[in-house]
Every structure is written in C-alpha cells, then in structure tokens.
JSON list of C-alpha atoms in Angstrom, two decimals:
[
{"chain": "A", "resi": 1, "resn": "GLN", "atom": "CA", "xyz": [-8.02, 85.15, -120.42]},
{"chain": "A", "resi": 2, "resn": "VAL", "atom": "CA", "xyz": [-5.69, 85.81, -117.52]},
{"chain": "A", "resi": 3, "resn": "GLN", "atom": "CA", "xyz": [-2.17, 85.17, -118.69]},
{"chain": "A", "resi": 4, "resn": "LEU", "atom": "CA", "xyz": [1.42, 85.69, -117.59]},
{"chain": "A", "resi": 5, "resn": "VAL", "atom": "CA", "xyz": [4.03, 85.53, -120.34]},
{"chain": "A", "resi": 6, "resn": "GLN", "atom": "CA", "xyz": [7.70, 85.36, -119.39]},
{"chain": "A", "resi": 7, "resn": "SER", "atom": "CA", "xyz": [10.84, 86.19, -121.29]},
{"chain": "A", "resi": 8, "resn": "GLY", "atom": "CA", "xyz": [12.95, 83.53, -122.92]},
{"chain": "A", "resi": 9, "resn": "ALA", "atom": "CA", "xyz": [15.70, 81.26, -121.68]},
{"chain": "A", "resi": 10, "resn": "GLU", "atom": "CA", "xyz": [18.98, 82.77, -120.51]},
{"chain": "A", "resi": 11, "resn": "VAL", "atom": "CA", "xyz": [22.52, 81.44, -120.32]},
{"chain": "A", "resi": 12, "resn": "LYS", "atom": "CA", "xyz": [24.80, 83.29, -117.92]},
{"chain": "A", "resi": 13, "resn": "LYS", "atom": "CA", "xyz": [28.29, 83.09, -116.54]},
{"chain": "A", "resi": 14, "resn": "THR", "atom": "CA", "xyz": [29.01, 82.71, -112.86]},
{"chain": "A", "resi": 15, "resn": "GLY", "atom": "CA", "xyz": [28.97, 86.11, -111.17]},
{"chain": "A", "resi": 16, "resn": "ALA", "atom": "CA", "xyz": [26.75, 87.74, -113.77]},
{"chain": "A", "resi": 17, "resn": "SER", "atom": "CA", "xyz": [23.18, 88.99, -113.37]},
{"chain": "A", "resi": 18, "resn": "VAL", "atom": "CA", "xyz": [19.97, 87.96, -115.07]},
{"chain": "A", "resi": 19, "resn": "LYS", "atom": "CA", "xyz": [16.72, 89.87, -115.50]},
{"chain": "A", "resi": 20, "resn": "VAL", "atom": "CA", "xyz": [13.53, 87.96, -116.25]},
{"chain": "A", "resi": 21, "resn": "SER", "atom": "CA", "xyz": [10.32, 89.67, -117.29]},
{"chain": "A", "resi": 22, "resn": "CYS", "atom": "CA", "xyz": [6.69, 88.65, -116.74]},
{"chain": "A", "resi": 23, "resn": "LYS", "atom": "CA", "xyz": [3.98, 90.38, -118.77]},
{"chain": "A", "resi": 24, "resn": "ALA", "atom": "CA", "xyz": [0.44, 90.21, -117.43]},
{"chain": "A", "resi": 25, "resn": "SER", "atom": "CA", "xyz": [-2.77, 90.40, -119.42]},
{"chain": "A", "resi": 26, "resn": "GLY", "atom": "CA", "xyz": [-6.46, 89.72, -119.01]},
{"chain": "A", "resi": 27, "resn": "TYR", "atom": "CA", "xyz": [-6.91, 91.39, -115.61]},
{"chain": "A", "resi": 28, "resn": "PRO", "atom": "CA", "xyz": [-6.19, 94.71, -113.81]},
{"chain": "A", "resi": 29, "resn": "PHE", "atom": "CA", "xyz": [-2.40, 94.56, -113.50]},
{"chain": "A", "resi": 30, "resn": "VAL", "atom": "CA", "xyz": [-2.17, 96.65, -110.33]},
{"chain": "A", "resi": 31, "resn": "SER", "atom": "CA", "xyz": [-4.75, 94.63, -108.41]},
{"chain": "A", "resi": 32, "resn": "PHE", "atom": "CA", "xyz": [-2.78, 91.46, -107.68]},
{"chain": "A", "resi": 33, "resn": "ASP", "atom": "CA", "xyz": [0.65, 90.80, -106.20]},
{"chain": "A", "resi": 34, "resn": "ILE", "atom": "CA", "xyz": [3.07, 88.84, -108.33]},
{"chain": "A", "resi": 35, "resn": "TYR", "atom": "CA", "xyz": [5.30, 86.18, -106.75]},
{"chain": "A", "resi": 36, "resn": "TRP", "atom": "CA", "xyz": [8.46, 84.63, -108.10]},
{"chain": "A", "resi": 37, "resn": "VAL", "atom": "CA", "xyz": [9.12, 80.94, -107.50]},
{"chain": "A", "resi": 38, "resn": "ARG", "atom": "CA", "xyz": [11.99, 78.89, -108.84]},
{"chain": "A", "resi": 39, "resn": "GLN", "atom": "CA", "xyz": [12.46, 75.18, -109.46]},
{"chain": "A", "resi": 40, "resn": "ALA", "atom": "CA", "xyz": [15.78, 73.45, -110.00]},
{"chain": "A", "resi": 41, "resn": "SER", "atom": "CA", "xyz": [15.73, 70.39, -112.23]},
{"chain": "A", "resi": 42, "resn": "GLY", "atom": "CA", "xyz": [13.93, 67.52, -110.52]},
{"chain": "A", "resi": 43, "resn": "GLN", "atom": "CA", "xyz": [13.41, 69.59, -107.38]},
{"chain": "A", "resi": 44, "resn": "GLY", "atom": "CA", "xyz": [10.52, 71.31, -105.64]},
{"chain": "A", "resi": 45, "resn": "LEU", "atom": "CA", "xyz": [9.19, 74.84, -105.64]},
{"chain": "A", "resi": 46, "resn": "GLU", "atom": "CA", "xyz": [11.18, 77.55, -103.88]},
{"chain": "A", "resi": 47, "resn": "TRP", "atom": "CA", "xyz": [9.67, 80.93, -103.07]},
{"chain": "A", "resi": 48, "resn": "MET", "atom": "CA", "xyz": [11.86, 83.91, -103.87]},
{"chain": "A", "resi": 49, "resn": "GLY", "atom": "CA", "xyz": [9.79, 87.02, -103.23]},
{"chain": "A", "resi": 50, "resn": "TRP", "atom": "CA", "xyz": [6.89, 89.19, -104.29]},
{"chain": "A", "resi": 51, "resn": "ILE", "atom": "CA", "xyz": [6.02, 92.60, -105.68]},
{"chain": "A", "resi": 52, "resn": "ASN", "atom": "CA", "xyz": [2.88, 94.68, -105.37]},
{"chain": "A", "resi": 53, "resn": "PRO", "atom": "CA", "xyz": [2.48, 96.20, -108.83]},
{"chain": "A", "resi": 54, "resn": "ASN", "atom": "CA", "xyz": [0.42, 99.10, -107.51]},
{"chain": "A", "resi": 55, "resn": "SER", "atom": "CA", "xyz": [2.81, 100.40, -104.85]},
{"chain": "A", "resi": 56, "resn": "GLY", "atom": "CA", "xyz": [6.01, 98.77, -106.02]},
{"chain": "A", "resi": 57, "resn": "ASN", "atom": "CA", "xyz": [6.49, 97.36, -102.53]},
{"chain": "A", "resi": 58, "resn": "THR", "atom": "CA", "xyz": [8.49, 94.17, -102.41]},
{"chain": "A", "resi": 59, "resn": "GLY", "atom": "CA", "xyz": [9.31, 91.33, -100.05]},
{"chain": "A", "resi": 60, "resn": "TYR", "atom": "CA", "xyz": [12.18, 88.92, -100.51]},
{"chain": "A", "resi": 61, "resn": "GLY", "atom": "CA", "xyz": [12.97, 85.55, -99.07]},
{"chain": "A", "resi": 62, "resn": "GLN", "atom": "CA", "xyz": [15.85, 85.56, -96.63]},
{"chain": "A", "resi": 63, "resn": "LYS", "atom": "CA", "xyz": [17.88, 83.30, -98.89]},
{"chain": "A", "resi": 64, "resn": "PHE", "atom": "CA", "xyz": [17.77, 85.88, -101.69]},
{"chain": "A", "resi": 65, "resn": "GLN", "atom": "CA", "xyz": [18.06, 89.10, -99.70]},
{"chain": "A", "resi": 66, "resn": "GLY", "atom": "CA", "xyz": [20.74, 91.31, -101.21]},
{"chain": "A", "resi": 67, "resn": "ARG", "atom": "CA", "xyz": [20.82, 89.40, -104.51]},
{"chain": "A", "resi": 68, "resn": "VAL", "atom": "CA", "xyz": [17.31, 89.79, -105.88]},
{"chain": "A", "resi": 69, "resn": "THR", "atom": "CA", "xyz": [15.45, 92.89, -107.03]},
{"chain": "A", "resi": 70, "resn": "MET", "atom": "CA", "xyz": [11.86, 92.95, -108.23]},
{"chain": "A", "resi": 71, "resn": "THR", "atom": "CA", "xyz": [10.47, 95.89, -110.15]},
{"chain": "A", "resi": 72, "resn": "ARG", "atom": "CA", "xyz": [7.52, 96.72, -112.33]},
{"chain": "A", "resi": 73, "resn": "ASN", "atom": "CA", "xyz": [6.50, 98.90, -115.27]},
{"chain": "A", "resi": 74, "resn": "ILE", "atom": "CA", "xyz": [2.81, 99.69, -114.96]},
{"chain": "A", "resi": 75, "resn": "SER", "atom": "CA", "xyz": [2.59, 101.17, -118.46]},
{"chain": "A", "resi": 76, "resn": "ILE", "atom": "CA", "xyz": [3.31, 97.78, -120.02]},
{"chain": "A", "resi": 77, "resn": "SER", "atom": "CA", "xyz": [1.87, 95.55, -117.28]},
{"chain": "A", "resi": 78, "resn": "THR", "atom": "CA", "xyz": [5.22, 93.88, -116.69]},
{"chain": "A", "resi": 79, "resn": "VAL", "atom": "CA", "xyz": [7.15, 92.85, -113.62]},
{"chain": "A", "resi": 80, "resn": "TYR", "atom": "CA", "xyz": [10.82, 92.02, -113.54]},
{"chain": "A", "resi": 81, "resn": "MET", "atom": "CA", "xyz": [13.01, 89.82, -111.37]},
{"chain": "A", "resi": 82, "resn": "GLU", "atom": "CA", "xyz": [16.74, 90.46, -111.39]},
{"chain": "A", "resi": 83, "resn": "LEU", "atom": "CA", "xyz": [19.12, 88.06, -109.67]},
{"chain": "A", "resi": 84, "resn": "SER", "atom": "CA", "xyz": [22.75, 89.03, -109.28]},
{"chain": "A", "resi": 85, "resn": "SER", "atom": "CA", "xyz": [26.02, 87.30, -108.39]},
{"chain": "A", "resi": 86, "resn": "LEU", "atom": "CA", "xyz": [24.80, 84.17, -110.11]},
{"chain": "A", "resi": 87, "resn": "ARG", "atom": "CA", "xyz": [26.23, 80.82, -109.12]},
{"chain": "A", "resi": 88, "resn": "SER", "atom": "CA", "xyz": [25.73, 77.35, -110.56]},
{"chain": "A", "resi": 89, "resn": "GLU", "atom": "CA", "xyz": [23.11, 76.57, -107.89]},
{"chain": "A", "resi": 90, "resn": "ASP", "atom": "CA", "xyz": [20.91, 79.29, -109.40]},
{"chain": "A", "resi": 91, "resn": "THR", "atom": "CA", "xyz": [20.37, 77.16, -112.50]},
{"chain": "A", "resi": 92, "resn": "ALA", "atom": "CA", "xyz": [16.61, 76.62, -112.46]},
{"chain": "A", "resi": 93, "resn": "VAL", "atom": "CA", "xyz": [13.30, 77.42, -114.07]},
{"chain": "A", "resi": 94, "resn": "TYR", "atom": "CA", "xyz": [11.97, 80.71, -112.74]},
{"chain": "A", "resi": 95, "resn": "TYR", "atom": "CA", "xyz": [8.23, 81.24, -112.58]},
{"chain": "A", "resi": 96, "resn": "CYS", "atom": "CA", "xyz": [6.10, 84.28, -111.93]},
{"chain": "A", "resi": 97, "resn": "ALA", "atom": "CA", "xyz": [2.63, 83.71, -110.52]},
{"chain": "A", "resi": 98, "resn": "ARG", "atom": "CA", "xyz": [-0.33, 85.92, -109.71]},
{"chain": "A", "resi": 99, "resn": "MET", "atom": "CA", "xyz": [-1.48, 85.73, -106.11]},
{"chain": "A", "resi": 100, "resn": "VAL", "atom": "CA", "xyz": [-5.22, 85.58, -105.59]},
{"chain": "A", "resi": 101, "resn": "VAL", "atom": "CA", "xyz": [-6.48, 86.14, -102.06]},
{"chain": "A", "resi": 102, "resn": "LEU", "atom": "CA", "xyz": [-9.36, 83.86, -101.11]},
{"chain": "A", "resi": 103, "resn": "ALA", "atom": "CA", "xyz": [-9.16, 83.44, -97.33]},
{"chain": "A", "resi": 104, "resn": "ALA", "atom": "CA", "xyz": [-5.42, 83.01, -97.97]},
{"chain": "A", "resi": 105, "resn": "GLY", "atom": "CA", "xyz": [-3.12, 83.53, -100.93]},
{"chain": "A", "resi": 106, "resn": "TRP", "atom": "CA", "xyz": [-3.10, 81.14, -103.88]},
{"chain": "A", "resi": 107, "resn": "PHE", "atom": "CA", "xyz": [-1.13, 81.27, -107.10]},
{"chain": "A", "resi": 108, "resn": "ASP", "atom": "CA", "xyz": [-3.15, 81.32, -110.29]},
{"chain": "A", "resi": 109, "resn": "PRO", "atom": "CA", "xyz": [-2.09, 81.43, -113.01]},
{"chain": "A", "resi": 110, "resn": "TRP", "atom": "CA", "xyz": [1.63, 80.82, -113.37]},
{"chain": "A", "resi": 111, "resn": "GLY", "atom": "CA", "xyz": [3.83, 82.01, -116.19]},
{"chain": "A", "resi": 112, "resn": "GLN", "atom": "CA", "xyz": [5.30, 79.45, -118.56]},
{"chain": "A", "resi": 113, "resn": "GLY", "atom": "CA", "xyz": [8.65, 79.57, -116.79]},
{"chain": "A", "resi": 114, "resn": "THR", "atom": "CA", "xyz": [12.08, 80.87, -117.81]},
{"chain": "A", "resi": 115, "resn": "LEU", "atom": "CA", "xyz": [15.09, 78.57, -117.75]},
{"chain": "A", "resi": 116, "resn": "VAL", "atom": "CA", "xyz": [18.19, 80.27, -116.42]},
{"chain": "A", "resi": 117, "resn": "SER", "atom": "CA", "xyz": [21.39, 78.29, -116.89]},
{"chain": "A", "resi": 118, "resn": "VAL", "atom": "CA", "xyz": [24.52, 79.37, -115.02]},
{"chain": "A", "resi": 119, "resn": "SER", "atom": "CA", "xyz": [27.96, 78.00, -115.73]},
{"chain": "A", "resi": 120, "resn": "SER", "atom": "CA", "xyz": [31.58, 79.05, -115.51]},
{"chain": "B", "resi": 1, "resn": "SER", "atom": "CA", "xyz": [10.91, 77.74, -90.17]},
{"chain": "B", "resi": 2, "resn": "TYR", "atom": "CA", "xyz": [7.64, 76.04, -90.97]},
{"chain": "B", "resi": 3, "resn": "GLU", "atom": "CA", "xyz": [7.81, 72.85, -93.00]},
{"chain": "B", "resi": 4, "resn": "LEU", "atom": "CA", "xyz": [5.30, 70.85, -95.03]},
{"chain": "B", "resi": 5, "resn": "THR", "atom": "CA", "xyz": [6.10, 67.18, -95.57]},
{"chain": "B", "resi": 6, "resn": "GLN", "atom": "CA", "xyz": [4.79, 65.08, -98.44]},
{"chain": "B", "resi": 7, "resn": "PRO", "atom": "CA", "xyz": [5.52, 61.47, -99.41]},
{"chain": "B", "resi": 8, "resn": "PRO", "atom": "CA", "xyz": [7.90, 61.39, -102.39]},
{"chain": "B", "resi": 9, "resn": "SER", "atom": "CA", "xyz": [5.67, 59.09, -104.38]},
{"chain": "B", "resi": 10, "resn": "VAL", "atom": "CA", "xyz": [2.20, 57.56, -104.50]},
{"chain": "B", "resi": 11, "resn": "SER", "atom": "CA", "xyz": [0.94, 54.92, -106.91]},
{"chain": "B", "resi": 12, "resn": "VAL", "atom": "CA", "xyz": [-2.63, 54.22, -107.91]},
{"chain": "B", "resi": 13, "resn": "SER", "atom": "CA", "xyz": [-4.43, 52.04, -110.42]},
{"chain": "B", "resi": 14, "resn": "PRO", "atom": "CA", "xyz": [-6.64, 53.69, -113.02]},
{"chain": "B", "resi": 15, "resn": "GLY", "atom": "CA", "xyz": [-10.15, 54.22, -111.72]},
{"chain": "B", "resi": 16, "resn": "GLN", "atom": "CA", "xyz": [-9.10, 53.94, -108.09]},
{"chain": "B", "resi": 17, "resn": "THR", "atom": "CA", "xyz": [-8.80, 56.66, -105.45]},
{"chain": "B", "resi": 18, "resn": "ALA", "atom": "CA", "xyz": [-5.48, 58.37, -104.85]},
{"chain": "B", "resi": 19, "resn": "SER", "atom": "CA", "xyz": [-4.71, 60.16, -101.60]},
{"chain": "B", "resi": 20, "resn": "ILE", "atom": "CA", "xyz": [-1.73, 62.46, -101.19]},
{"chain": "B", "resi": 21, "resn": "THR", "atom": "CA", "xyz": [-0.94, 63.80, -97.74]},
{"chain": "B", "resi": 22, "resn": "CYS", "atom": "CA", "xyz": [0.77, 66.97, -96.56]},
{"chain": "B", "resi": 23, "resn": "SER", "atom": "CA", "xyz": [1.88, 67.22, -92.94]},
{"chain": "B", "resi": 24, "resn": "GLY", "atom": "CA", "xyz": [2.78, 70.27, -90.90]},
{"chain": "B", "resi": 25, "resn": "ASP", "atom": "CA", "xyz": [2.53, 71.44, -87.32]},
{"chain": "B", "resi": 26, "resn": "LYS", "atom": "CA", "xyz": [-1.10, 72.42, -86.67]},
{"chain": "B", "resi": 27, "resn": "LEU", "atom": "CA", "xyz": [-1.68, 72.60, -90.42]},
{"chain": "B", "resi": 28, "resn": "GLY", "atom": "CA", "xyz": [-5.40, 72.23, -89.77]},
{"chain": "B", "resi": 29, "resn": "ASP", "atom": "CA", "xyz": [-5.35, 75.71, -88.23]},
{"chain": "B", "resi": 30, "resn": "LYS", "atom": "CA", "xyz": [-4.23, 77.11, -91.56]},
{"chain": "B", "resi": 31, "resn": "TYR", "atom": "CA", "xyz": [-5.60, 76.94, -95.09]},
{"chain": "B", "resi": 32, "resn": "ALA", "atom": "CA", "xyz": [-3.99, 74.47, -97.49]},
{"chain": "B", "resi": 33, "resn": "GLY", "atom": "CA", "xyz": [-3.90, 74.38, -101.25]},
{"chain": "B", "resi": 34, "resn": "TRP", "atom": "CA", "xyz": [-2.62, 72.01, -103.93]},
{"chain": "B", "resi": 35, "resn": "TYR", "atom": "CA", "xyz": [-0.91, 72.39, -107.30]},
{"chain": "B", "resi": 36, "resn": "GLN", "atom": "CA", "xyz": [-0.57, 69.89, -110.11]},
{"chain": "B", "resi": 37, "resn": "GLN", "atom": "CA", "xyz": [2.53, 70.00, -112.27]},
{"chain": "B", "resi": 38, "resn": "LYS", "atom": "CA", "xyz": [2.93, 67.80, -115.32]},
{"chain": "B", "resi": 39, "resn": "PRO", "atom": "CA", "xyz": [6.38, 67.27, -116.90]},
{"chain": "B", "resi": 40, "resn": "GLY", "atom": "CA", "xyz": [7.62, 70.36, -118.68]},
{"chain": "B", "resi": 41, "resn": "GLN", "atom": "CA", "xyz": [4.63, 72.42, -117.60]},
{"chain": "B", "resi": 42, "resn": "SER", "atom": "CA", "xyz": [3.93, 75.11, -115.04]},
{"chain": "B", "resi": 43, "resn": "PRO", "atom": "CA", "xyz": [2.07, 74.34, -111.81]},
{"chain": "B", "resi": 44, "resn": "VAL", "atom": "CA", "xyz": [-1.73, 74.56, -111.88]},
{"chain": "B", "resi": 45, "resn": "LEU", "atom": "CA", "xyz": [-3.88, 75.30, -108.84]},
{"chain": "B", "resi": 46, "resn": "VAL", "atom": "CA", "xyz": [-6.28, 72.39, -108.27]},
{"chain": "B", "resi": 47, "resn": "ILE", "atom": "CA", "xyz": [-7.44, 72.98, -104.68]},
{"chain": "B", "resi": 48, "resn": "TYR", "atom": "CA", "xyz": [-7.44, 76.14, -102.56]},
{"chain": "B", "resi": 49, "resn": "GLN", "atom": "CA", "xyz": [-8.77, 77.02, -99.13]},
{"chain": "B", "resi": 50, "resn": "ASN", "atom": "CA", "xyz": [-8.59, 73.33, -98.10]},
{"chain": "B", "resi": 51, "resn": "ASN", "atom": "CA", "xyz": [-11.36, 72.00, -100.30]},
{"chain": "B", "resi": 52, "resn": "LYS", "atom": "CA", "xyz": [-12.36, 74.44, -103.03]},
{"chain": "B", "resi": 53, "resn": "ARG", "atom": "CA", "xyz": [-11.85, 73.75, -106.71]},
{"chain": "B", "resi": 54, "resn": "PRO", "atom": "CA", "xyz": [-10.99, 76.53, -109.17]},
{"chain": "B", "resi": 55, "resn": "SER", "atom": "CA", "xyz": [-13.10, 76.78, -112.27]},
{"chain": "B", "resi": 56, "resn": "GLY", "atom": "CA", "xyz": [-12.21, 74.08, -114.76]},
{"chain": "B", "resi": 57, "resn": "ILE", "atom": "CA", "xyz": [-10.81, 71.59, -112.26]},
{"chain": "B", "resi": 58, "resn": "PRO", "atom": "CA", "xyz": [-12.65, 68.25, -112.44]},
{"chain": "B", "resi": 59, "resn": "GLU", "atom": "CA", "xyz": [-14.90, 67.21, -109.58]},
{"chain": "B", "resi": 60, "resn": "ARG", "atom": "CA", "xyz": [-12.76, 64.12, -108.96]},
{"chain": "B", "resi": 61, "resn": "PHE", "atom": "CA", "xyz": [-10.26, 66.42, -107.20]},
{"chain": "B", "resi": 62, "resn": "SER", "atom": "CA", "xyz": [-11.11, 67.13, -103.57]},
{"chain": "B", "resi": 63, "resn": "GLY", "atom": "CA", "xyz": [-9.29, 68.22, -100.46]},
{"chain": "B", "resi": 64, "resn": "SER", "atom": "CA", "xyz": [-9.49, 68.16, -96.69]},
{"chain": "B", "resi": 65, "resn": "ASN", "atom": "CA", "xyz": [-7.44, 69.55, -93.83]},
{"chain": "B", "resi": 66, "resn": "SER", "atom": "CA", "xyz": [-7.55, 68.64, -90.16]},
{"chain": "B", "resi": 67, "resn": "GLY", "atom": "CA", "xyz": [-5.13, 68.28, -87.29]},
{"chain": "B", "resi": 68, "resn": "ASN", "atom": "CA", "xyz": [-1.63, 68.17, -88.74]},
{"chain": "B", "resi": 69, "resn": "THR", "atom": "CA", "xyz": [-2.53, 66.80, -92.16]},
{"chain": "B", "resi": 70, "resn": "ALA", "atom": "CA", "xyz": [-4.04, 68.09, -95.38]},
{"chain": "B", "resi": 71, "resn": "THR", "atom": "CA", "xyz": [-5.08, 65.52, -97.95]},
{"chain": "B", "resi": 72, "resn": "LEU", "atom": "CA", "xyz": [-5.63, 65.75, -101.69]},
{"chain": "B", "resi": 73, "resn": "THR", "atom": "CA", "xyz": [-7.97, 63.04, -102.94]},
{"chain": "B", "resi": 74, "resn": "ILE", "atom": "CA", "xyz": [-8.41, 62.10, -106.57]},
{"chain": "B", "resi": 75, "resn": "SER", "atom": "CA", "xyz": [-11.40, 59.86, -107.15]},
{"chain": "B", "resi": 76, "resn": "GLY", "atom": "CA", "xyz": [-11.57, 57.69, -110.25]},
{"chain": "B", "resi": 77, "resn": "THR", "atom": "CA", "xyz": [-7.96, 58.52, -111.08]},
{"chain": "B", "resi": 78, "resn": "GLN", "atom": "CA", "xyz": [-7.19, 58.83, -114.77]},
{"chain": "B", "resi": 79, "resn": "ALA", "atom": "CA", "xyz": [-3.93, 58.45, -116.64]},
{"chain": "B", "resi": 80, "resn": "MET", "atom": "CA", "xyz": [-3.95, 62.20, -117.27]},
{"chain": "B", "resi": 81, "resn": "ASP", "atom": "CA", "xyz": [-3.71, 62.78, -113.52]},
{"chain": "B", "resi": 82, "resn": "GLU", "atom": "CA", "xyz": [-0.17, 61.42, -113.44]},
{"chain": "B", "resi": 83, "resn": "ALA", "atom": "CA", "xyz": [1.90, 64.39, -112.27]},
{"chain": "B", "resi": 84, "resn": "ASP", "atom": "CA", "xyz": [3.76, 65.97, -109.38]},
{"chain": "B", "resi": 85, "resn": "TYR", "atom": "CA", "xyz": [1.55, 67.49, -106.70]},
{"chain": "B", "resi": 86, "resn": "TYR", "atom": "CA", "xyz": [2.63, 70.22, -104.29]},
{"chain": "B", "resi": 87, "resn": "CYS", "atom": "CA", "xyz": [0.81, 71.41, -101.19]},
{"chain": "B", "resi": 88, "resn": "GLN", "atom": "CA", "xyz": [1.03, 75.04, -100.08]},
{"chain": "B", "resi": 89, "resn": "ALA", "atom": "CA", "xyz": [0.18, 76.98, -96.94]},
{"chain": "B", "resi": 90, "resn": "TRP", "atom": "CA", "xyz": [1.13, 80.21, -95.20]},
{"chain": "B", "resi": 91, "resn": "ASP", "atom": "CA", "xyz": [3.07, 80.73, -92.01]},
{"chain": "B", "resi": 92, "resn": "SER", "atom": "CA", "xyz": [3.66, 84.19, -90.60]},
{"chain": "B", "resi": 93, "resn": "SER", "atom": "CA", "xyz": [2.96, 85.83, -93.96]},
{"chain": "B", "resi": 94, "resn": "THR", "atom": "CA", "xyz": [5.46, 83.56, -95.69]},
{"chain": "B", "resi": 95, "resn": "VAL", "atom": "CA", "xyz": [4.40, 81.07, -98.33]},
{"chain": "B", "resi": 96, "resn": "VAL", "atom": "CA", "xyz": [5.49, 77.48, -97.76]},
{"chain": "B", "resi": 97, "resn": "PHE", "atom": "CA", "xyz": [5.47, 74.67, -100.29]},
{"chain": "B", "resi": 98, "resn": "GLY", "atom": "CA", "xyz": [5.68, 70.96, -99.61]},
{"chain": "B", "resi": 99, "resn": "GLY", "atom": "CA", "xyz": [8.45, 68.98, -101.26]},
{"chain": "B", "resi": 100, "resn": "GLY", "atom": "CA", "xyz": [6.11, 67.45, -103.81]},
{"chain": "B", "resi": 101, "resn": "THR", "atom": "CA", "xyz": [4.65, 63.99, -104.47]},
{"chain": "B", "resi": 102, "resn": "LYS", "atom": "CA", "xyz": [4.96, 62.13, -107.73]},
{"chain": "B", "resi": 103, "resn": "LEU", "atom": "CA", "xyz": [1.67, 60.42, -108.52]},
{"chain": "B", "resi": 104, "resn": "THR", "atom": "CA", "xyz": [2.05, 57.38, -110.76]},
{"chain": "B", "resi": 105, "resn": "VAL", "atom": "CA", "xyz": [-1.02, 55.87, -112.39]},
{"chain": "B", "resi": 106, "resn": "LEU", "atom": "CA", "xyz": [-0.31, 52.26, -113.31]}
]
C-alpha cells in the first residue's frame, strides 16, 4: 500500500538545525510531489514547502524562505526536510504528504509525523 | 493572502447530521477538500474536489461548495467521527488550510 514513513522524534537546541526524512513506498516515487506541513501543539496545519522528486525542484513558503531546504534521494525513495536556525516556535510535529492531482492538489497519504522539540 | 475560516467547534448528537463550514472569498470558484485528524494521528483526506470521497471513506461523508462557503456534511454521525476537520483549497498555486474545527459527538 502507499505509505510514507518518517524519521523519529528530535530534540534540538535553539539555533541548531534538524533534518527529517520521509521514505515513500507502494507507488512510483518520482511521479508525485511531496509537501511538508507542520502542526504546533493544539494548532492548525501550516504549509512549509514542496519538492518534486523527479526534478528536485522545490518551492518554499515565504515564512520559511532561507531557513528550509528540501532534497531527495531517488535511489532510496526518500525526501528530506532540513530546517535551520531553530527557535522555540519551531517546536511542532512535521508531516510529509504526497500530493495527488485530481482537478486540484490533495494530500494523500500523510506520513506519521515527526515531533521536533526545540529548547534552549 | 487568501484565508479559509472555519468555526472552532461543532457539536452533534450521535445519529444526527453534522455540518462544518469553510468560508473564503469566492471559494466556490475553487475546489475544496477536507481532512479528518483524530488525536495523535495524521490527517486523512475525506473529501476532495468539493464532493468526492477517496476509497475507503464512508458514504456518510459528503461535501459541497458554492459561493463563499464549502461545507462538509456527516450524516448519521458516529462516535468515531469525533475529530478535528480541516478544509483545504488552492490560491495562486499556494495551498491554504482552514484553521480547523473540532467536532464533538455527544
């Protein structure tokens, strides 16, 4: 079945960087864009950016420009999201999600989420 | 920037119909989708393209979109439907999520 499996929880210091992985299986990896969405505790969903696994092209939300980098390794069907200069407000669950285009883009499925905790 | 507005909470009795709205400027001119998120779990797509259900989503979930409002309707609501629901649309190639609605079944 189509599945996205993310790396485990991370604890980071303020100012550090974190790199979260998302391994895809059950479908042609290069055929679907992957989006990253984060969710702070008790809050809503916040879009961060996307990567096209085939071309490696990326697009980042304005809020994260300059701090986020998304990459991929086609040989292991994995995409990565690296966020730098971490601050306490970056504490959240980070999700990857496959975008399916049916008239518009929809996210299905989502990874299980990776909790990133940032403290001083 | 484009915004989607949802009520923070909606309550419904078991077996009744729940309606969750999502408002945005001329939202009816776009496609809307909905995600269900239960505590501690990842979001799950329940409606896409205004009114289509992915495979495996029960028929009691339906959607509509007209004017400035998209609506998720759950008929014969069950206790298992208690969750947060998020609407989603696109504006100028940017994905937009609503703030979420907590559905309580009591």
